[in-house]
GROMACS .gro file of C-alpha atoms in nm:
model
  393
    1UNK     CA    1  -1.964  -3.172  -2.030
    2UNK     CA    2  -1.802  -2.937  -2.280
    3UNK     CA    3  -1.511  -3.072  -2.480
    4UNK     CA    4  -1.161  -2.960  -2.380
    5UNK     CA    5  -1.026  -2.689  -2.610
    6UNK     CA    6  -0.699  -2.855  -2.703
    7UNK     CA    7  -0.607  -2.608  -2.983
    8UNK     CA    8  -0.568  -2.335  -2.720
    9UNK     CA    9  -0.321  -2.526  -2.506
   10UNK     CA   10   0.005  -2.418  -2.679
   11UNK     CA   11  -0.104  -2.054  -2.653
   12UNK     CA   12  -0.179  -2.097  -2.285
   13UNK     CA   13   0.159  -2.259  -2.221
   14UNK     CA   14   0.336  -1.975  -2.402
   15UNK     CA   15   0.150  -1.721  -2.188
   16UNK     CA   16   0.244  -1.908  -1.871
   17UNK     CA   17   0.608  -1.933  -1.976
   18UNK     CA   18   0.622  -1.567  -2.078
   19UNK     CA   19   0.480  -1.454  -1.745
   20UNK     CA   20   0.716  -1.681  -1.549
   21UNK     CA   21   1.014  -1.543  -1.740
   22UNK     CA   22   0.909  -1.183  -1.686
   23UNK     CA   23   0.864  -1.239  -1.313
   24UNK     CA   24   1.212  -1.393  -1.296
   25UNK     CA   25   1.361  -1.098  -1.480
   26UNK     CA   26   1.191  -0.862  -1.236
   27UNK     CA   27   1.311  -1.043  -0.926
   28UNK     CA   28   1.646  -1.192  -1.035
   29UNK     CA   29   1.741  -1.016  -1.357
   30UNK     CA   30   1.928  -0.934  -1.567
   31UNK     CA   31   1.955  -1.290  -1.699
   32UNK     CA   32   2.084  -1.470  -2.007
   33UNK     CA   33   1.867  -1.693  -2.225
   34UNK     CA   34   2.041  -1.997  -2.080
   35UNK     CA   35   1.972  -1.882  -1.725
   36UNK     CA   36   1.607  -1.822  -1.806
   37UNK     CA   37   1.589  -2.171  -1.954
   38UNK     CA   38   1.740  -2.328  -1.643
   39UNK     CA   39   1.513  -2.137  -1.404
   40UNK     CA   40   1.194  -2.205  -1.599
   41UNK     CA   41   1.284  -2.562  -1.697
   42UNK     CA   42   1.257  -2.480  -2.067
   43UNK     CA   43   1.485  -2.608  -2.340
   44UNK     CA   44   1.742  -2.374  -2.493
   45UNK     CA   45   1.540  -2.348  -2.813
   46UNK     CA   46   1.214  -2.271  -2.631
   47UNK     CA   47   1.387  -2.019  -2.403
   48UNK     CA   48   1.538  -1.843  -2.704
   49UNK     CA   49   1.200  -1.826  -2.876
   50UNK     CA   50   1.047  -1.688  -2.556
   51UNK     CA   51   1.307  -1.410  -2.529
   52UNK     CA   52   1.263  -1.318  -2.896
   53UNK     CA   53   0.886  -1.304  -2.847
   54UNK     CA   54   0.916  -1.076  -2.543
   55UNK     CA   55   1.175  -0.859  -2.717
   56UNK     CA   56   0.942  -0.814  -3.016
   57UNK     CA   57   0.664  -0.706  -2.778
   58UNK     CA   58   0.897  -0.447  -2.626
   59UNK     CA   59   0.878  -0.609  -2.282
   60UNK     CA   60   1.246  -0.705  -2.251
   61UNK     CA   61   1.566  -0.551  -2.377
   62UNK     CA   62   1.935  -0.630  -2.397
   63UNK     CA   63   2.128  -0.462  -2.119
   64UNK     CA   64   2.477  -0.607  -2.147
   65UNK     CA   65   2.683  -0.920  -2.182
   66UNK     CA   66   2.804  -1.194  -1.954
   67UNK     CA   67   3.150  -1.334  -2.016
   68UNK     CA   68   3.161  -1.709  -2.048
   69UNK     CA   69   3.422  -1.975  -2.101
   70UNK     CA   70   3.439  -2.054  -2.471
   71UNK     CA   71   3.259  -1.880  -2.751
   72UNK     CA   72   3.098  -1.537  -2.763
   73UNK     CA   73   2.966  -1.362  -2.452
   74UNK     CA   74   2.602  -1.428  -2.366
   75UNK     CA   75   2.352  -1.140  -2.395
   76UNK     CA   76   2.187  -1.024  -2.072
   77UNK     CA   77   1.819  -0.932  -2.077
   78UNK     CA   78   1.601  -0.729  -1.842
   79UNK     CA   79   1.243  -0.605  -1.835
   80UNK     CA   80   1.209  -0.282  -2.032
   81UNK     CA   81   1.145  -0.021  -1.760
   82UNK     CA   82   0.953   0.218  -1.983
   83UNK     CA   83   0.708  -0.042  -2.114
   84UNK     CA   84   0.457   0.104  -1.866
   85UNK     CA   85   0.437   0.346  -1.576
   86UNK     CA   86   0.208   0.381  -1.276
   87UNK     CA   87   0.145   0.663  -1.031
   88UNK     CA   88   0.067   0.635  -0.663
   89UNK     CA   89  -0.085   0.927  -0.475
   90UNK     CA   90  -0.113   0.984  -0.101
   91UNK     CA   91  -0.390   1.223  -0.006
   92UNK     CA   92  -0.332   1.424   0.313
   93UNK     CA   93  -0.546   1.700   0.467
   94UNK     CA   94  -0.315   1.976   0.343
   95UNK     CA   95  -0.143   1.826   0.037
   96UNK     CA   96  -0.119   1.544  -0.214
   97UNK     CA   97   0.204   1.356  -0.281
   98UNK     CA   98   0.247   1.165  -0.607
   99UNK     CA   99   0.518   0.924  -0.718
  100UNK     CA  100   0.568   0.770  -1.063
  101UNK     CA  101   0.725   0.426  -1.097
  102UNK     CA  102   0.823   0.233  -1.408
  103UNK     CA  103   0.708  -0.126  -1.449
  104UNK     CA  104   1.012  -0.258  -1.258
  105UNK     CA  105   0.892  -0.066  -0.951
  106UNK     CA  106   1.166   0.197  -0.953
  107UNK     CA  107   1.039   0.542  -0.858
  108UNK     CA  108   1.142   0.778  -1.137
  109UNK     CA  109   0.935   1.088  -1.062
  110UNK     CA  110   0.782   1.261  -0.761
  111UNK     CA  111   0.577   1.570  -0.681
  112UNK     CA  112   0.402   1.733  -0.388
  113UNK     CA  113   0.118   1.984  -0.411
  114UNK     CA  114  -0.058   2.187  -0.143
  115UNK     CA  115  -0.437   2.168  -0.134
  116UNK     CA  116  -0.479   2.460   0.106
  117UNK     CA  117  -0.500   2.722  -0.168
  118UNK     CA  118  -0.759   2.538  -0.380
  119UNK     CA  119  -1.119   2.426  -0.339
  120UNK     CA  120  -1.084   2.181  -0.628
  121UNK     CA  121  -0.928   1.847  -0.524
  122UNK     CA  122  -0.941   1.718  -0.883
  123UNK     CA  123  -0.721   2.004  -0.996
  124UNK     CA  124  -0.474   1.937  -0.713
  125UNK     CA  125  -0.448   1.567  -0.799
  126UNK     CA  126  -0.416   1.647  -1.169
  127UNK     CA  127  -0.127   1.887  -1.104
  128UNK     CA  128   0.055   1.637  -0.880
  129UNK     CA  129   0.011   1.351  -1.127
  130UNK     CA  130   0.125   1.558  -1.425
  131UNK     CA  131   0.432   1.686  -1.240
  132UNK     CA  132   0.529   1.334  -1.128
  133UNK     CA  133   0.496   1.207  -1.486
  134UNK     CA  134   0.703   1.499  -1.617
  135UNK     CA  135   0.972   1.435  -1.356
  136UNK     CA  136   0.978   1.073  -1.476
  137UNK     CA  137   1.031   1.187  -1.834
  138UNK     CA  138   0.701   1.044  -1.954
  139UNK     CA  139   0.343   1.152  -2.021
  140UNK     CA  140  -0.010   1.031  -1.949
  141UNK     CA  141  -0.007   0.795  -2.250
  142UNK     CA  142   0.245   0.578  -2.064
  143UNK     CA  143   0.059   0.594  -1.730
  144UNK     CA  144  -0.148   0.275  -1.713
  145UNK     CA  145  -0.298   0.329  -1.367
  146UNK     CA  146  -0.325   0.582  -1.087
  147UNK     CA  147  -0.397   0.462  -0.731
  148UNK     CA  148  -0.487   0.719  -0.467
  149UNK     CA  149  -0.454   0.641  -0.097
  150UNK     CA  150  -0.712   0.831   0.105
  151UNK     CA  151  -0.844   0.818   0.461
  152UNK     CA  152  -1.203   0.710   0.508
  153UNK     CA  153  -1.433   0.455   0.349
  154UNK     CA  154  -1.358   0.326   0.000
  155UNK     CA  155  -1.622   0.101  -0.153
  156UNK     CA  156  -1.437  -0.216  -0.266
  157UNK     CA  157  -1.690  -0.275  -0.545
  158UNK     CA  158  -1.683   0.070  -0.704
  159UNK     CA  159  -1.357   0.217  -0.565
  160UNK     CA  160  -1.560   0.526  -0.478
  161UNK     CA  161  -1.486   0.729  -0.165
  162UNK     CA  162  -1.805   0.724   0.039
  163UNK     CA  163  -1.679   0.903   0.351
  164UNK     CA  164  -1.356   1.081   0.442
  165UNK     CA  165  -1.330   1.210   0.798
  166UNK     CA  166  -1.092   1.503   0.744
  167UNK     CA  167  -1.122   1.567   0.369
  168UNK     CA  168  -1.437   1.779   0.343
  169UNK     CA  169  -1.394   1.853  -0.030
  170UNK     CA  170  -1.378   1.485  -0.126
  171UNK     CA  171  -1.713   1.352  -0.239
  172UNK     CA  172  -1.893   1.085  -0.438
  173UNK     CA  173  -1.845   1.142  -0.808
  174UNK     CA  174  -1.479   1.241  -0.777
  175UNK     CA  175  -1.365   0.907  -0.915
  176UNK     CA  176  -1.548   0.964  -1.243
  177UNK     CA  177  -1.415   1.321  -1.259
  178UNK     CA  178  -1.057   1.205  -1.212
  179UNK     CA  179  -1.088   0.927  -1.467
  180UNK     CA  180  -1.225   1.173  -1.722
  181UNK     CA  181  -0.965   1.434  -1.636
  182UNK     CA  182  -0.665   1.199  -1.653
  183UNK     CA  183  -0.797   0.969  -1.928
  184UNK     CA  184  -0.647   0.667  -1.752
  185UNK     CA  185  -0.771   0.407  -1.501
  186UNK     CA  186  -0.794   0.562  -1.154
  187UNK     CA  187  -0.883   0.381  -0.831
  188UNK     CA  188  -0.904   0.485  -0.467
  189UNK     CA  189  -0.767   0.278  -0.180
  190UNK     CA  190  -0.802   0.322   0.194
  191UNK     CA  191  -0.474   0.460   0.328
  192UNK     CA  192  -0.432   0.211   0.614
  193UNK     CA  193  -0.510  -0.082   0.384
  194UNK     CA  194  -0.242   0.040   0.144
  195UNK     CA  195   0.005   0.071   0.433
  196UNK     CA  196  -0.064  -0.294   0.516
  197UNK     CA  197   0.012  -0.393   0.157
  198UNK     CA  198   0.348  -0.218   0.185
  199UNK     CA  199   0.411  -0.392   0.519
  200UNK     CA  200   0.330  -0.730   0.366
  201UNK     CA  201   0.561  -0.665   0.073
  202UNK     CA  202   0.870  -0.531   0.247
  203UNK     CA  203   0.807  -0.476   0.616
  204UNK     CA  204   0.750  -0.654   0.943
  205UNK     CA  205   0.472  -0.868   0.793
  206UNK     CA  206   0.671  -1.002   0.498
  207UNK     CA  207   0.595  -1.372   0.463
  208UNK     CA  208   0.310  -1.358   0.717
  209UNK     CA  209  -0.031  -1.475   0.591
  210UNK     CA  210  -0.239  -1.344   0.881
  211UNK     CA  211  -0.176  -1.012   1.052
  212UNK     CA  212  -0.339  -0.685   1.145
  213UNK     CA  213  -0.194  -0.337   1.115
  214UNK     CA  214  -0.314  -0.063   1.347
  215UNK     CA  215  -0.238   0.294   1.246
  216UNK     CA  216  -0.218   0.557   1.519
  217UNK     CA  217  -0.164   0.915   1.410
  218UNK     CA  218  -0.398   1.208   1.366
  219UNK     CA  219  -0.660   0.934   1.338
  220UNK     CA  220  -0.670   0.562   1.404
  221UNK     CA  221  -0.735   0.280   1.157
  222UNK     CA  222  -0.702  -0.094   1.117
  223UNK     CA  223  -0.613  -0.316   0.822
  224UNK     CA  224  -0.666  -0.692   0.826
  225UNK     CA  225  -0.483  -0.945   0.609
  226UNK     CA  226  -0.636  -1.292   0.626
  227UNK     CA  227  -0.484  -1.587   0.438
  228UNK     CA  228  -0.262  -1.342   0.252
  229UNK     CA  229  -0.551  -1.126   0.131
  230UNK     CA  230  -0.669  -0.787   0.243
  231UNK     CA  231  -1.014  -0.797   0.405
  232UNK     CA  232  -1.216  -0.482   0.330
  233UNK     CA  233  -1.571  -0.584   0.420
  234UNK     CA  234  -1.884  -0.545   0.210
  235UNK     CA  235  -1.880  -0.162   0.213
  236UNK     CA  236  -1.514  -0.089   0.284
  237UNK     CA  237  -1.582  -0.015   0.651
  238UNK     CA  238  -1.382  -0.311   0.783
  239UNK     CA  239  -1.106  -0.162   0.995
  240UNK     CA  240  -1.276   0.163   1.097
  241UNK     CA  241  -1.168   0.084   1.450
  242UNK     CA  242  -1.188   0.446   1.557
  243UNK     CA  243  -1.564   0.393   1.595
  244UNK     CA  244  -1.520   0.092   1.822
  245UNK     CA  245  -1.739   0.147   2.130
  246UNK     CA  246  -1.515   0.146   2.437
  247UNK     CA  247  -1.623   0.148   2.798
  248UNK     CA  248  -1.534   0.474   2.966
  249UNK     CA  249  -1.543   0.679   2.644
  250UNK     CA  250  -1.841   0.866   2.503
  251UNK     CA  251  -2.008   0.672   2.222
  252UNK     CA  252  -2.147   0.910   1.956
  253UNK     CA  253  -2.493   0.839   1.813
  254UNK     CA  254  -2.425   1.035   1.495
  255UNK     CA  255  -2.099   0.877   1.383
  256UNK     CA  256  -2.173   0.928   1.012
  257UNK     CA  257  -2.177   1.305   1.050
  258UNK     CA  258  -1.857   1.477   0.942
  259UNK     CA  259  -1.627   1.571   1.227
  260UNK     CA  260  -1.775   1.328   1.480
  261UNK     CA  261  -1.501   1.120   1.646
  262UNK     CA  262  -1.555   0.760   1.748
  263UNK     CA  263  -1.504   0.638   2.104
  264UNK     CA  264  -1.176   0.453   2.049
  265UNK     CA  265  -1.034   0.739   1.842
  266UNK     CA  266  -1.085   0.980   2.131
  267UNK     CA  267  -0.882   0.747   2.354
  268UNK     CA  268  -0.571   0.694   2.142
  269UNK     CA  269  -0.539   0.928   1.844
  270UNK     CA  270  -0.335   1.246   1.815
  271UNK     CA  271  -0.516   1.472   2.064
  272UNK     CA  272  -0.531   1.194   2.323
  273UNK     CA  273  -0.155   1.134   2.306
  274UNK     CA  274  -0.096   1.505   2.363
  275UNK     CA  275  -0.332   1.506   2.662
  276UNK     CA  276  -0.161   1.206   2.819
  277UNK     CA  277   0.180   1.366   2.776
  278UNK     CA  278   0.059   1.693   2.925
  279UNK     CA  279  -0.045   1.514   3.243
  280UNK     CA  280   0.318   1.415   3.301
  281UNK     CA  281   0.484   1.735   3.187
  282UNK     CA  282   0.559   1.648   2.824
  283UNK     CA  283   0.462   1.905   2.561
  284UNK     CA  284   0.508   1.919   2.186
  285UNK     CA  285   0.364   2.070   1.871
  286UNK     CA  286   0.271   1.728   1.737
  287UNK     CA  287   0.156   1.420   1.924
  288UNK     CA  288   0.453   1.225   1.792
  289UNK     CA  289   0.685   1.487   1.944
  290UNK     CA  290   0.524   1.430   2.284
  291UNK     CA  291   0.558   1.052   2.266
  292UNK     CA  292   0.914   1.077   2.138
  293UNK     CA  293   1.005   1.304   2.428
  294UNK     CA  294   0.856   1.055   2.675
  295UNK     CA  295   1.065   0.774   2.526
  296UNK     CA  296   1.380   0.987   2.543
  297UNK     CA  297   1.310   1.075   2.908
  298UNK     CA  298   1.356   0.715   3.017
  299UNK     CA  299   1.195   0.630   3.350
  300UNK     CA  300   1.027   0.970   3.379
  301UNK     CA  301   0.840   0.909   3.053
  302UNK     CA  302   0.726   0.555   3.130
  303UNK     CA  303   0.382   0.662   3.267
  304UNK     CA  304   0.301   0.819   2.928
  305UNK     CA  305   0.385   0.498   2.743
  306UNK     CA  306   0.207   0.285   3.002
  307UNK     CA  307  -0.118   0.482   2.967
  308UNK     CA  308  -0.103   0.501   2.587
  309UNK     CA  309  -0.036   0.126   2.568
  310UNK     CA  310  -0.321   0.049   2.807
  311UNK     CA  311  -0.565   0.242   2.589
  312UNK     CA  312  -0.430   0.107   2.261
  313UNK     CA  313  -0.448  -0.249   2.393
  314UNK     CA  314  -0.827  -0.219   2.421
  315UNK     CA  315  -0.862  -0.193   2.045
  316UNK     CA  316  -0.590  -0.447   1.975
  317UNK     CA  317  -0.750  -0.697   2.214
  318UNK     CA  318  -1.098  -0.647   2.067
  319UNK     CA  319  -0.957  -0.719   1.722
  320UNK     CA  320  -0.740  -1.013   1.820
  321UNK     CA  321  -1.002  -1.208   2.016
  322UNK     CA  322  -1.208  -1.213   1.694
  323UNK     CA  323  -0.935  -1.276   1.435
  324UNK     CA  324  -0.661  -1.435   1.650
  325UNK     CA  325  -0.371  -1.321   1.428
  326UNK     CA  326  -0.013  -1.415   1.518
  327UNK     CA  327   0.114  -1.065   1.443
  328UNK     CA  328   0.007  -0.707   1.511
  329UNK     CA  329   0.196  -0.424   1.340
  330UNK     CA  330   0.177  -0.075   1.489
  331UNK     CA  331   0.213   0.201   1.229
  332UNK     CA  332   0.152   0.574   1.203
  333UNK     CA  333   0.346   0.864   1.349
  334UNK     CA  334   0.241   0.808   1.711
  335UNK     CA  335   0.327   0.437   1.699
  336UNK     CA  336   0.663   0.502   1.535
  337UNK     CA  337   0.744   0.763   1.798
  338UNK     CA  338   0.667   0.510   2.074
  339UNK     CA  339   0.881   0.247   1.903
  340UNK     CA  340   0.966  -0.086   2.060
  341UNK     CA  341   0.895   0.048   2.409
  342UNK     CA  342   0.531   0.107   2.314
  343UNK     CA  343   0.496  -0.220   2.119
  344UNK     CA  344   0.626  -0.429   2.408
  345UNK     CA  345   0.384  -0.265   2.648
  346UNK     CA  346   0.088  -0.323   2.416
  347UNK     CA  347   0.187  -0.687   2.369
  348UNK     CA  348   0.205  -0.746   2.744
  349UNK     CA  349  -0.124  -0.565   2.811
  350UNK     CA  350  -0.315  -0.759   2.542
  351UNK     CA  351  -0.185  -1.090   2.678
  352UNK     CA  352  -0.296  -0.992   3.029
  353UNK     CA  353  -0.656  -0.903   2.939
  354UNK     CA  354  -0.739  -1.168   2.675
  355UNK     CA  355  -0.678  -1.533   2.592
  356UNK     CA  356  -0.465  -1.443   2.289
  357UNK     CA  357  -0.105  -1.324   2.287
  358UNK     CA  358  -0.005  -1.197   1.942
  359UNK     CA  359   0.341  -1.062   1.873
  360UNK     CA  360   0.324  -0.681   1.857
  361UNK     CA  361   0.590  -0.500   1.655
  362UNK     CA  362   0.653  -0.159   1.502
  363UNK     CA  363   0.626  -0.105   1.126
  364UNK     CA  364   0.946  -0.167   0.932
  365UNK     CA  365   0.847   0.016   0.615
  366UNK     CA  366   1.096   0.297   0.573
  367UNK     CA  367   0.893   0.608   0.496
  368UNK     CA  368   0.563   0.680   0.318
  369UNK     CA  369   0.398   0.337   0.350
  370UNK     CA  370   0.067   0.461   0.206
  371UNK     CA  371   0.237   0.593  -0.107
  372UNK     CA  372   0.437   0.273  -0.149
  373UNK     CA  373   0.123   0.063  -0.099
  374UNK     CA  374  -0.051   0.264  -0.370
  375UNK     CA  375   0.239   0.202  -0.611
  376UNK     CA  376   0.246  -0.171  -0.531
  377UNK     CA  377  -0.129  -0.198  -0.589
  378UNK     CA  378  -0.100  -0.020  -0.922
  379UNK     CA  379   0.199  -0.228  -1.032
  380UNK     CA  380   0.025  -0.554  -0.946
  381UNK     CA  381  -0.267  -0.470  -1.173
  382UNK     CA  382  -0.063  -0.321  -1.456
  383UNK     CA  383   0.184  -0.606  -1.475
  384UNK     CA  384  -0.109  -0.840  -1.529
  385UNK     CA  385  -0.232  -0.618  -1.812
  386UNK     CA  386   0.103  -0.552  -1.978
  387UNK     CA  387   0.258  -0.894  -1.934
  388UNK     CA  388  -0.055  -1.062  -2.061
  389UNK     CA  389  -0.314  -1.283  -1.897
  390UNK     CA  390  -0.207  -1.631  -1.784
  391UNK     CA  391  -0.548  -1.776  -1.872
  392UNK     CA  392  -0.724  -1.810  -2.201
  393UNK     CA  393  -1.013  -1.582  -2.276
   0.00000   0.00000   0.00000
């Protein structure tokens, strides 16, 4: 057995203390040295040394004073916002939306670029990223990571997009092109998975270790969080529930070909919601408009919600009898349009056709969950890098 490396222990303890203090400043700051000492259990001397160390590294700064009883006012410290920045990007069929956040998580820049007038997706992403950084008052040197949320399969090992249903110009090799173009770490993430991360952080799934999120919009997707961790599968295909074979729907035998819709997707996604609404006299430019109109119509619109819930419950039930999660979150524009009325119907239908009865709720993330999930993913990685590792190398 190798001997324990005792000389490294003080360094490890300092790293642990530094990281604990930085996390406290992020979640509870600004704080005084004395408050940091109390919350971390460190002595006044050790807490003061810690603050000085972090201040020298440019990770914390003085932001004011706190009046006390006797003696001079105590200095208040906070994490230095500009010590690093990240950019999250949401990729949509017709545009890319980018947001820049400082290391505290505050969004300080934003941009939106159309992709309809360009055949070069790398150029579109580059323009959006640069504009977001400029709006934030920074440049690429301060951008430590860019995370792009995209529909389709993202290989969890390589972060490469292997298949994107409605993004024909996206292809293998784009990741390397973007990394070279932006000269900063770039990773892709599946859009529904990123939405689940946002839901886990500040939505209906906050504090829940096991849940699934089903996205119903122009397409349909599933994200699974098991024991607090996102499950992506060996190739990133975990959650491609649109290809779930469903009795009564045509099952394609060429699912990997671009443009081919899976059986479950044909039952519940955008076009299906429009078709259901049309049967009962509800029309709209978008599927969400149709569902929203059915909800507003009260009793007259109930058949639309009943049929949509019955179809959606097939996929929810198939997922839940395998994973048995306590919570199902419905997200995406169609789900949000259906609201609680749709969620309650899905919950009742699932309980009636299976042995499981998960709680079904509507997403509580207020706007752009994919973009926020991308930012959270980037921040999680960059804080580890900037704040320093908590283990010895």
